XYZ file of C-alpha atoms in Angstrom:
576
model
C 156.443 37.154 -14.788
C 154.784 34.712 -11.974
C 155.202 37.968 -9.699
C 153.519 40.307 -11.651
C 150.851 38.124 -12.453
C 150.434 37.452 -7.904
C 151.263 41.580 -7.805
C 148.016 42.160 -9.945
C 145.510 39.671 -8.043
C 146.675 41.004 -5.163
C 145.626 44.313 -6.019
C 142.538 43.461 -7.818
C 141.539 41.020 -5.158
C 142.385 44.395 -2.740
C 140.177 46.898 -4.744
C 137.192 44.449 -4.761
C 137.234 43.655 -1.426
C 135.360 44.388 1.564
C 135.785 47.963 2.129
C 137.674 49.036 5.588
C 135.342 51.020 8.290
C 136.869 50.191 11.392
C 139.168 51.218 13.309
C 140.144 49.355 16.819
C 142.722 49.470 19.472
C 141.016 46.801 21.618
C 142.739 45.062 24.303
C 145.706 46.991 24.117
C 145.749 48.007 27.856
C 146.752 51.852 26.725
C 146.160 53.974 30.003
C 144.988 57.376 28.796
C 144.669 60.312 30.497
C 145.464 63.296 28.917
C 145.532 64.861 24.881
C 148.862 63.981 25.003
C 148.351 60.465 25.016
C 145.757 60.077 22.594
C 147.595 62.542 20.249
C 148.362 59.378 17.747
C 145.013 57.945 17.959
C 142.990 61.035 17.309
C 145.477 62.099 14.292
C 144.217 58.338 12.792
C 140.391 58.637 13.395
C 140.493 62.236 11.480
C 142.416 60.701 8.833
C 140.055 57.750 8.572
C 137.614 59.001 6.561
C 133.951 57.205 6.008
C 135.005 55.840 9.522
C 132.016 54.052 10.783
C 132.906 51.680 13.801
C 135.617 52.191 16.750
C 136.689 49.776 19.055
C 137.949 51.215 22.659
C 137.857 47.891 24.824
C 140.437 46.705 27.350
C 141.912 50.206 27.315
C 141.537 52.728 30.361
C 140.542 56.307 29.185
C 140.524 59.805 31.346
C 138.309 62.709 30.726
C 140.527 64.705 29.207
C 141.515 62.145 27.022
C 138.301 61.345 26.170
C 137.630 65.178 25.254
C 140.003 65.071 22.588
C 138.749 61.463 20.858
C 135.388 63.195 20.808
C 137.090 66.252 19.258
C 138.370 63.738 16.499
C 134.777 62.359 15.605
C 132.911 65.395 16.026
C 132.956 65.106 11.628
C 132.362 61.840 11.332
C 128.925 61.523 10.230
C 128.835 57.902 9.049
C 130.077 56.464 12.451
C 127.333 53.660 13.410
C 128.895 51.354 15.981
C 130.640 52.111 19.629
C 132.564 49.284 21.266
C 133.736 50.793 24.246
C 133.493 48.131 26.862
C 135.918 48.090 29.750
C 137.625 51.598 28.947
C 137.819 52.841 32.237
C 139.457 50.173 34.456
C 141.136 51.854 37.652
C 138.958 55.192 36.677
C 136.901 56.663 39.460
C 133.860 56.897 39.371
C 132.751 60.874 39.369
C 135.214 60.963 35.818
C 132.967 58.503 34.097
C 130.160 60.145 33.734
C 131.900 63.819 32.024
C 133.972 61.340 29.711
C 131.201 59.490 28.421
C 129.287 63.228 27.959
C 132.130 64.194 26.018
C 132.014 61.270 23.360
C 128.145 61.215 23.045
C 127.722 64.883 22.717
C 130.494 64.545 19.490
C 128.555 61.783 17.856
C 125.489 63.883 18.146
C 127.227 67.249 16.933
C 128.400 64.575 13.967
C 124.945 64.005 13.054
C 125.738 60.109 13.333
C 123.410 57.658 13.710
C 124.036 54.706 15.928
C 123.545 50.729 15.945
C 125.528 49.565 18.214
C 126.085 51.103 21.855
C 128.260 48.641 23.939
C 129.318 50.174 27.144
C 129.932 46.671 29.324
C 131.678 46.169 31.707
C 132.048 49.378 32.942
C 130.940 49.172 36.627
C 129.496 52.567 36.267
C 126.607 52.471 38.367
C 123.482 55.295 38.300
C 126.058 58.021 37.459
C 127.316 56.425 34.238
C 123.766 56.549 32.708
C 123.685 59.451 33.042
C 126.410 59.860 31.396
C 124.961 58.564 28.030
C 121.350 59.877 29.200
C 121.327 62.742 26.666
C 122.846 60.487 23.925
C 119.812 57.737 24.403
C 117.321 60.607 23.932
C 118.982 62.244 20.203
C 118.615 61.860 16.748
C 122.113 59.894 17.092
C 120.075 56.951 18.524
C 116.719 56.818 16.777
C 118.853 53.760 14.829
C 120.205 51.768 17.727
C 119.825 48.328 17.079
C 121.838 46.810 20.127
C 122.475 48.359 23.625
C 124.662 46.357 25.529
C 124.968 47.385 28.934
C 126.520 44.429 31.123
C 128.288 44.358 33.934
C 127.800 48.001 34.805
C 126.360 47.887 37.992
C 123.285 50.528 37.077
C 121.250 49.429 40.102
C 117.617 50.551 40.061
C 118.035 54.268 39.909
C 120.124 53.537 36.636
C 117.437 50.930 35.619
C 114.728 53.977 36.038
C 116.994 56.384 34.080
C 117.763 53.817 30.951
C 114.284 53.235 30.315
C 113.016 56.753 30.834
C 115.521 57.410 27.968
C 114.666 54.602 25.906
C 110.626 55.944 26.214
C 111.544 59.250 25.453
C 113.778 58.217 22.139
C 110.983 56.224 20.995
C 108.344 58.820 21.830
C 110.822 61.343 19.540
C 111.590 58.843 17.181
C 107.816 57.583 16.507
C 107.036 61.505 16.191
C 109.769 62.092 13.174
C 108.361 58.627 11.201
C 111.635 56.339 12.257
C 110.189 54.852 15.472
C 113.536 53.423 17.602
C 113.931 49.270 17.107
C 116.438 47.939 19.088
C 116.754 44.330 18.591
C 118.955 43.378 21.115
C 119.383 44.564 24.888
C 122.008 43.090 27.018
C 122.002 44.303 30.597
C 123.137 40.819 32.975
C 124.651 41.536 36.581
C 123.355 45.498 37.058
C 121.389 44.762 40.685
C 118.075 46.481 38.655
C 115.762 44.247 40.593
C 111.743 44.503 40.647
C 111.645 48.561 40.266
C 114.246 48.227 37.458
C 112.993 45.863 35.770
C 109.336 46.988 35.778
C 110.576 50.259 34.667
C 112.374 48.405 31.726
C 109.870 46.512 30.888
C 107.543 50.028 29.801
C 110.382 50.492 27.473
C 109.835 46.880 26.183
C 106.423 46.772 25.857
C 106.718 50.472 24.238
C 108.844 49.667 21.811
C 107.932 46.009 20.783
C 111.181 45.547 18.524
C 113.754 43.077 20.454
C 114.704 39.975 19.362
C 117.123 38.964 21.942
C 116.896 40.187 25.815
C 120.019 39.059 28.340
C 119.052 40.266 31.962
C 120.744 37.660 34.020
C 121.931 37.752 38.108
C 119.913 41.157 38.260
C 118.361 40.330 41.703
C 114.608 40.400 40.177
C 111.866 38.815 42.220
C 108.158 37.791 40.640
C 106.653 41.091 40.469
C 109.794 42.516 38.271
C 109.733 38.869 36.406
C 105.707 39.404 35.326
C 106.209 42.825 34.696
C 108.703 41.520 32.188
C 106.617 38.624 31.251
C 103.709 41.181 30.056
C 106.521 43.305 27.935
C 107.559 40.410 26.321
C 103.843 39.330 24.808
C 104.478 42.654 22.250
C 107.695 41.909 21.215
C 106.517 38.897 18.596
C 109.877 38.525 16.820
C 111.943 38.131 20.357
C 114.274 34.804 19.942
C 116.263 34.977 22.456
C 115.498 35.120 26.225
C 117.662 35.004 29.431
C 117.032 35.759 32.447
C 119.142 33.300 34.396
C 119.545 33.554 38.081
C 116.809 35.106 39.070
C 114.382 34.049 41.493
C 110.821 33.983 39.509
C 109.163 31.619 42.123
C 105.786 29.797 40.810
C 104.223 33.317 40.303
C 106.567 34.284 38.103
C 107.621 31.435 36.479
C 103.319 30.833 35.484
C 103.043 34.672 34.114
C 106.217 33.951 32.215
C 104.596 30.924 30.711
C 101.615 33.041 29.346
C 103.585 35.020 28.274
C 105.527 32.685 25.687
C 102.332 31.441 24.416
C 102.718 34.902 22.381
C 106.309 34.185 21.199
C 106.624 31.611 18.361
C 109.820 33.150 16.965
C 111.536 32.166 20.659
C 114.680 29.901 20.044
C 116.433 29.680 23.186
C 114.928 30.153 26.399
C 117.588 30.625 29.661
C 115.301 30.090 32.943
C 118.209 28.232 34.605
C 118.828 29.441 38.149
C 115.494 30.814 38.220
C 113.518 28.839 41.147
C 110.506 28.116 38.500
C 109.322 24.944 40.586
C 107.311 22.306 39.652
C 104.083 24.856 39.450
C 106.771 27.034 37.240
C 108.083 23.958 34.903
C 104.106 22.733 34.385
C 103.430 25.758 33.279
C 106.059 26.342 31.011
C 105.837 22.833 29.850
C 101.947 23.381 28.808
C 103.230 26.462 26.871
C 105.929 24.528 24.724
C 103.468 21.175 23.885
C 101.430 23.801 22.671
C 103.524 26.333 20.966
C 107.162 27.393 20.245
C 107.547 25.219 17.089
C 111.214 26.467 16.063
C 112.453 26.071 20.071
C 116.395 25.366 19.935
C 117.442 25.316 23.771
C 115.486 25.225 27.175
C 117.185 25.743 30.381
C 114.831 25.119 33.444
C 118.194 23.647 35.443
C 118.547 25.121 39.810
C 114.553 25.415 39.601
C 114.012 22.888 42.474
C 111.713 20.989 39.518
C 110.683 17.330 40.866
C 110.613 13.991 38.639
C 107.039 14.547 37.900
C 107.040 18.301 36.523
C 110.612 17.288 34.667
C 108.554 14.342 32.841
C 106.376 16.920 32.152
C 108.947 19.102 30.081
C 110.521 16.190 28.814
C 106.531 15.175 27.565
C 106.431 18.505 26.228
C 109.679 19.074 24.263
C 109.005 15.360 22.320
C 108.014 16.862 19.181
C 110.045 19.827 19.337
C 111.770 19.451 15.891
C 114.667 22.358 16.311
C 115.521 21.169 20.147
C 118.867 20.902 20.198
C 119.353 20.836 24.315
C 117.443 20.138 27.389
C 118.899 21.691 30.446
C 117.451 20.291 33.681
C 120.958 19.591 36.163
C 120.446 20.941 39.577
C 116.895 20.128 40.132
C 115.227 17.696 42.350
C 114.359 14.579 41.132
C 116.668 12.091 42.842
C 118.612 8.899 41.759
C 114.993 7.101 40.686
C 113.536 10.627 38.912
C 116.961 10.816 36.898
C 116.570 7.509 35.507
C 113.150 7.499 34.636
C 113.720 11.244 33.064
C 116.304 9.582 31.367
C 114.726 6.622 30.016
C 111.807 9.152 28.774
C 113.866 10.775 27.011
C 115.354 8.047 25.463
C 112.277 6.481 24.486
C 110.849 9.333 22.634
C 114.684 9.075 20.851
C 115.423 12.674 22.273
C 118.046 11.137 25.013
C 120.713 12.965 23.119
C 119.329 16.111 23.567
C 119.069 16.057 27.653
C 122.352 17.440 29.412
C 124.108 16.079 32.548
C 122.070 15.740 35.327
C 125.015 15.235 37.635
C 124.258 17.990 39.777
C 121.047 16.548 40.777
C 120.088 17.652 44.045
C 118.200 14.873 45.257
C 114.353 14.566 45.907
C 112.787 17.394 47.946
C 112.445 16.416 52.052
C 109.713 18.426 54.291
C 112.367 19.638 56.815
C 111.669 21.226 60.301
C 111.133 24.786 58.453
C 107.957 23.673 56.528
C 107.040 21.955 59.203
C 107.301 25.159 61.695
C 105.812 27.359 58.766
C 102.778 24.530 58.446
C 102.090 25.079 62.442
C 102.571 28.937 61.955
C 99.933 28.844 59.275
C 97.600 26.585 61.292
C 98.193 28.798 64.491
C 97.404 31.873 62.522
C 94.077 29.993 61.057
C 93.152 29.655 64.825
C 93.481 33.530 65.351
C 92.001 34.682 62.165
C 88.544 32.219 62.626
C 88.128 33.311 66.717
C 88.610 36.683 65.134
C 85.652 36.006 62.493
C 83.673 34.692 65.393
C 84.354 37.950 67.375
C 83.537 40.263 64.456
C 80.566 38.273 63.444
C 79.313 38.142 66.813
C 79.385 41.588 67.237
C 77.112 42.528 64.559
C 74.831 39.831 65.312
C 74.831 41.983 69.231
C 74.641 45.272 67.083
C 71.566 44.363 65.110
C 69.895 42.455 68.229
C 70.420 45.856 69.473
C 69.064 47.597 66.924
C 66.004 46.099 66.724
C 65.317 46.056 70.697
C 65.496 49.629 70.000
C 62.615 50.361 67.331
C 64.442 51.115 64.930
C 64.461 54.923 63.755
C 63.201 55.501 59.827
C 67.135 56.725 59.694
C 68.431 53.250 60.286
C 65.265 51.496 58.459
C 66.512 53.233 54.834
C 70.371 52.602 55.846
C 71.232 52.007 51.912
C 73.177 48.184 51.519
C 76.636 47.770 52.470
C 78.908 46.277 50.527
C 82.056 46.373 52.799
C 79.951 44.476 55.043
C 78.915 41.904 52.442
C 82.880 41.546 51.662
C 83.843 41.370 54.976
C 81.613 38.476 55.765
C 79.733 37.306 52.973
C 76.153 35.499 53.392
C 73.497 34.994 51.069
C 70.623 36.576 52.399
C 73.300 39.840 52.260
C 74.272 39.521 48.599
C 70.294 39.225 47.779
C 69.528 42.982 50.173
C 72.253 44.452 48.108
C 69.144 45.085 45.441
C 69.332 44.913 42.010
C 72.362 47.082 41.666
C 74.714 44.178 43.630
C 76.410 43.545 40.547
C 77.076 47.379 40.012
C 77.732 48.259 43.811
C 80.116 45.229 43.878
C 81.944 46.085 40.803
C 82.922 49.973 41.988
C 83.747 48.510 45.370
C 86.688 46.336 44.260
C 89.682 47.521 42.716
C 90.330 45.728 39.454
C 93.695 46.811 38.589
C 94.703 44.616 41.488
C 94.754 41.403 40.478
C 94.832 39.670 44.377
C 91.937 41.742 45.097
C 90.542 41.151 42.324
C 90.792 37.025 43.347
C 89.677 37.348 46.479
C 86.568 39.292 45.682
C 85.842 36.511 43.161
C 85.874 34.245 45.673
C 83.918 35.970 48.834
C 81.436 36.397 46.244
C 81.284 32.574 45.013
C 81.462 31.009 48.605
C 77.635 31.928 48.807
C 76.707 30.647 45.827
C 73.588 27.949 45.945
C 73.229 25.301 43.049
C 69.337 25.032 44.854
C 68.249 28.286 45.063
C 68.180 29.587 41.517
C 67.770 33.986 42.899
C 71.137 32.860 45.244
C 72.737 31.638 42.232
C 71.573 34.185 39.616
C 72.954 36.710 42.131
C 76.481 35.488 42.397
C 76.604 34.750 38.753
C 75.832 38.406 37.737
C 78.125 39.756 40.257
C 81.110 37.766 38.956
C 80.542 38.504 35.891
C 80.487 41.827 36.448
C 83.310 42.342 38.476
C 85.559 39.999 35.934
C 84.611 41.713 32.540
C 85.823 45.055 33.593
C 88.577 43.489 35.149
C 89.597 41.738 31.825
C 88.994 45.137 30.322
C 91.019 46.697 32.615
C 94.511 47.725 30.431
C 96.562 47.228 33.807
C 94.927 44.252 34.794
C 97.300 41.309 34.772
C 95.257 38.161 34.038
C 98.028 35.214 34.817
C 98.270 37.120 38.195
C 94.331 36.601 38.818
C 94.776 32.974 37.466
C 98.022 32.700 40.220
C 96.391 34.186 43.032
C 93.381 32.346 42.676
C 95.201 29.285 42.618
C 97.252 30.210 45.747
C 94.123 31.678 47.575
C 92.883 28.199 46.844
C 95.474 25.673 48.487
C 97.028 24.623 44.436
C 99.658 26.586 44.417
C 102.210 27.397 47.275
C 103.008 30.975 47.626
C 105.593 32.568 48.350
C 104.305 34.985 50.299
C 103.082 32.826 52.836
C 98.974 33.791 51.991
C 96.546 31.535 53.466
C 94.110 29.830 51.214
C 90.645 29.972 51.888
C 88.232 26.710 52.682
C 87.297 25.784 49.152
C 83.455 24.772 48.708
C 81.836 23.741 46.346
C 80.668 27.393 45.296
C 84.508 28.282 44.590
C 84.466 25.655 41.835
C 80.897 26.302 40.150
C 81.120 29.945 40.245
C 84.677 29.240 38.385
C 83.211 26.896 35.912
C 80.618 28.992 34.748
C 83.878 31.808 34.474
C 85.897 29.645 31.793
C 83.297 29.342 29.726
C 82.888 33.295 29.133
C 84.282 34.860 26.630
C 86.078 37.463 28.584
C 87.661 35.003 29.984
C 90.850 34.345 28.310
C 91.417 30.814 27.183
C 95.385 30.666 27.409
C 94.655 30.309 31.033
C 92.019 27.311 30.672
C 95.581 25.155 30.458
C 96.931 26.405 33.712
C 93.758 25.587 35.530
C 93.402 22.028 34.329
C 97.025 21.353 35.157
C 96.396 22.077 39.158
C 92.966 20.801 39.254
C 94.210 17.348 37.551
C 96.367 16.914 40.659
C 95.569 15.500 43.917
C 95.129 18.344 46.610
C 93.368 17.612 50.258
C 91.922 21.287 49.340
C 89.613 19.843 46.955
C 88.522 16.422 49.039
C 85.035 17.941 50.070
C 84.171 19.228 46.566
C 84.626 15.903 44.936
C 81.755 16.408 42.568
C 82.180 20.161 41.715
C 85.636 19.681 41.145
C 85.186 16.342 38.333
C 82.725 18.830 36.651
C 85.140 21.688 36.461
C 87.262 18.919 35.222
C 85.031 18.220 32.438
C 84.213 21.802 31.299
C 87.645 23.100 31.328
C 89.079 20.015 28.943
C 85.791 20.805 27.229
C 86.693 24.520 26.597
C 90.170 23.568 26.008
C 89.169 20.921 23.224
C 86.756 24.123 21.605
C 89.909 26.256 21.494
């Protein structure tokens, strides 16, 4: 009696149940290579009907064998989600890509419609994207949800093919009504680097769906990192970001930290390994005081972050309700800047939160390289002023000569010259550009560059006169100018202006080794008058304030242009 009664709740319990729609052979280590040896498994996907999921991993799979699993789901029009990661272990490469043909061209045929394309750990390279190239761009995958792609070694040529497909599904997809949303993109460890990555981040911006992007060890410097960082801005619901080990540098690492300013859905943000620096971790840290209100995890650990920039994060993250960890091992700070980040911590009661710091890797020393670099950069200084003096002397011969010659009514209507005025800029040459300076200026410099765009801002401003009001007028309406079309411009990267500006400047160290300018006075009321425009965005009033706060030998000679910056950008930022 007791056994009937178990024999009937079994059954009911089985009827009522979750209904079956997977099939998997994962991690059995089958080696396949013919029909033959897939005869079994085909025979059970056609008799699994409604099948909608099939699981592949840890098994190694030949073309031919391949050909007949398609075969088998070539009717199967509810299939949704492919887990075929590692599946072709000990394959060589040119039999990837026709296998991988053979199973996307049944789904297609099966009029299925994808949500899950894992293909990791393949090792694949440029060849196995194309082997799914034709699959990203059907019907089958106007539904994908989450591409996982890791480990596959796609390189940037693979990088450029992905995201051509991933434009060209959404451009199809947005033309039918269903425009592609993939939530989740997982491509760590595939050598993309900047070209990759830029071309990824199109895709990105394009599609403006993801909630959770995974591109660590990818070998992507600052360029590919803001190209990212833009992307990112249109994809409000993203939660999940990691980009670990790669080398973002302070560029980077401040474009990035614009960037989140647009993300308040961001839980967990993976920056370890990164080389943000203190510029980087300010940045970042002005970003989450100000925003990111359900932030679960940051990871700013390897960054080469000093006590002073990690107190700044630690400042930053105090009333971050949701924070559940604070990674920031491997950084900088020495035995002093781990106790004092660790009694911060502490007494804003978040010491539980911070993770080891055992790591550490000791405060920062100026070895014999900077040193060497520091007497390369002053050497070059010499050069590039002798050179000035040259060039400048020159003209001053050319026009003496000029005018010993009676000048010819050719020369006397010689229209202004703006490549001149850029070259070496004066006031008395801004003022005979006429009227149409601001004009002349503004077709002369190309906006879409961002460095160019920085350095004509400042040629401009180093002529600027506080005591001679047509001077001032002049180098006002220029910048203006030049900036609002900049700001207009679509390309136009505006944390890059703010960066380069900053580097051109002596704030920020660059990377690239660029030589600041001499900052006068000019520089710094030519960029007050900026931030308080309205094309000038305000998300980078914070940046600004956090270099000009600091101490800088760059600034020592514009003492009181520099406190009255100071005043107008907390100002603006108190407005806000």
């Amino acid at each position: 009696m007791a056994t009937d009664i178990v024999e009937q709740l079994t059954n009911s319990l089985a009827k009522t149940g979750v209904e079956e729609v997977e099939l998997s052979y994962k991690g059995q280590g089958r080696k396949l290579d013919d029909a033959q040896s897939v005869e079994e498994m085909v025979k059970e996907i056609q008799d699994f009907d409604d099948l909608q999921a099939l699981r592949l991993e840890g098994n190694t799979i030949g073309v031919e064998a391949a050909k007949a699993i398609a075969k088998a789901l070539e009717t199967k029009s509810k299939f949704k989600r492919c887990y075929w990661s590692d599946m072709f272990t000990g394959r060589l490469r040119p039999e990837i890509p026709p296998a991988l043909n053979s199973l996307g061209d049944a789904l297609m045929l099966a009029g299925a419609r994808l949500t899950v394309l894992d293909l990791s750990d393949n090792a694949f390279g440029p060849d196995g994207v194309k082997g799914i190239e034709r699959l990203l761009k059907s019907t089958a995958c106007y539904t994908l949800q989450e591409l996982r792609l890791n480990n596959c070694g796609m390189g940037i040529g693979g990088g450029k093919i992905l995201a051509a497909s991933l434009i060209q599904c959404h451009k199809k997809s947005s033309a039918e009504g269903t425009p592609l949303g993939l939530k989740v993109f997982v491509a760590g460890r595939n050598r993309l680097e900047n070209d990759g990555a830029t071309a990824l981040a199109q895709a990105f911006q394009l599609m403006g769906s993801l909630e959770e992007v995974h591109m660590p060890q990818n070998g992507i410097n600052h360029p590919g990192v803001t190209a990212l960082a833009k992307a990112m801005q249109h994809n409000a619901g993203l939660r999940i970001l990691n980009l670990n080990d790669n080398t973002f540098t302070e560029k980077g690492a401040i474009a990035m930290a614009q960037a989140l300013k647009h993300l308040r859905s961001i839980q967990v943000i993976n920056f370890g390994d990164c080389l943000v620096r203190p510029a980087g971790a300010i940045a970042i840290a002005e970003t989450v005081s100000e925003g990111l209100p359900i932030l679960q995890e940051l990871n700013l650990s390897f960054g080469e972050i000093t006590e002073e920039a990690a107190l700044a994060v630690a400042q930053a993250v105090k009333n971050r309700d949701q924070l559940e960890k604070l990674d920031l091992n491997g950084n900088s700070l020495g035995e002093d800047g781990c106790k004092a980040l660790k009694d911060a911590m502490e007494a804003m009661n978040i010491g539980d939160l911070l993770g080891s710091l055992s790591d550490d890797e000791g405060e920062p020393e100026d070895d014999d390289d900077d040193e060497d670099d520091d007497e390369e950069e002053d050497e070059d200084d010499e050069d590039v002023d002798e050179e000035e003096i040259e060039e400048e002397e020159e003209e001053e011969e050319e026009e003496e000569s000029n005018d010993n010659k009676m000048s010819t009514p050719a020369s006397a209507s010689r229209p202004p010259d703006v490549s001149s005025f850029l070259s070496f800029p004066s006031p008395d040459k801004l003022l005979k550009l006429g009227a149409k300076r601001a004009m002349l200026i503004e077709q002369q410099v190309d906006v879409s560059d961002a460095t160019k765009t920085a350095e004509a801002f400042l040629k401009i401003a180093s002529v600027y006169k506080e005591d001679n009001n047509d001077v001032k007028n002049a180098v006002l309406d220029s910048i203006d100018a030049l900036l609002k079309k900049a700001f207009a411009t679509p390309s136009f990267q505006g944390y890059n202006f703010v960066s380069s500006l900053l580097v051109l400047l002596g704030l920020l160290k660059s990377e690239d080794k660029v030589k600041p300018v001499l900052v006068v006075p000019g520089h710094l009321n030519a960029l007050e008058h900026v931030v308080r425009q309205d094309y000038f965005p305000k998300d980078n009033v914070a940046v600004l304030q956090a270099f000009l706060s600091r101490n800088n030998k760059a600034l020592e000679s514009c003492g009181n242009a520099r406190n009255s910056l100071q005043s107008t950008l907390q100002r603006v930022r108190s407005e806000g």
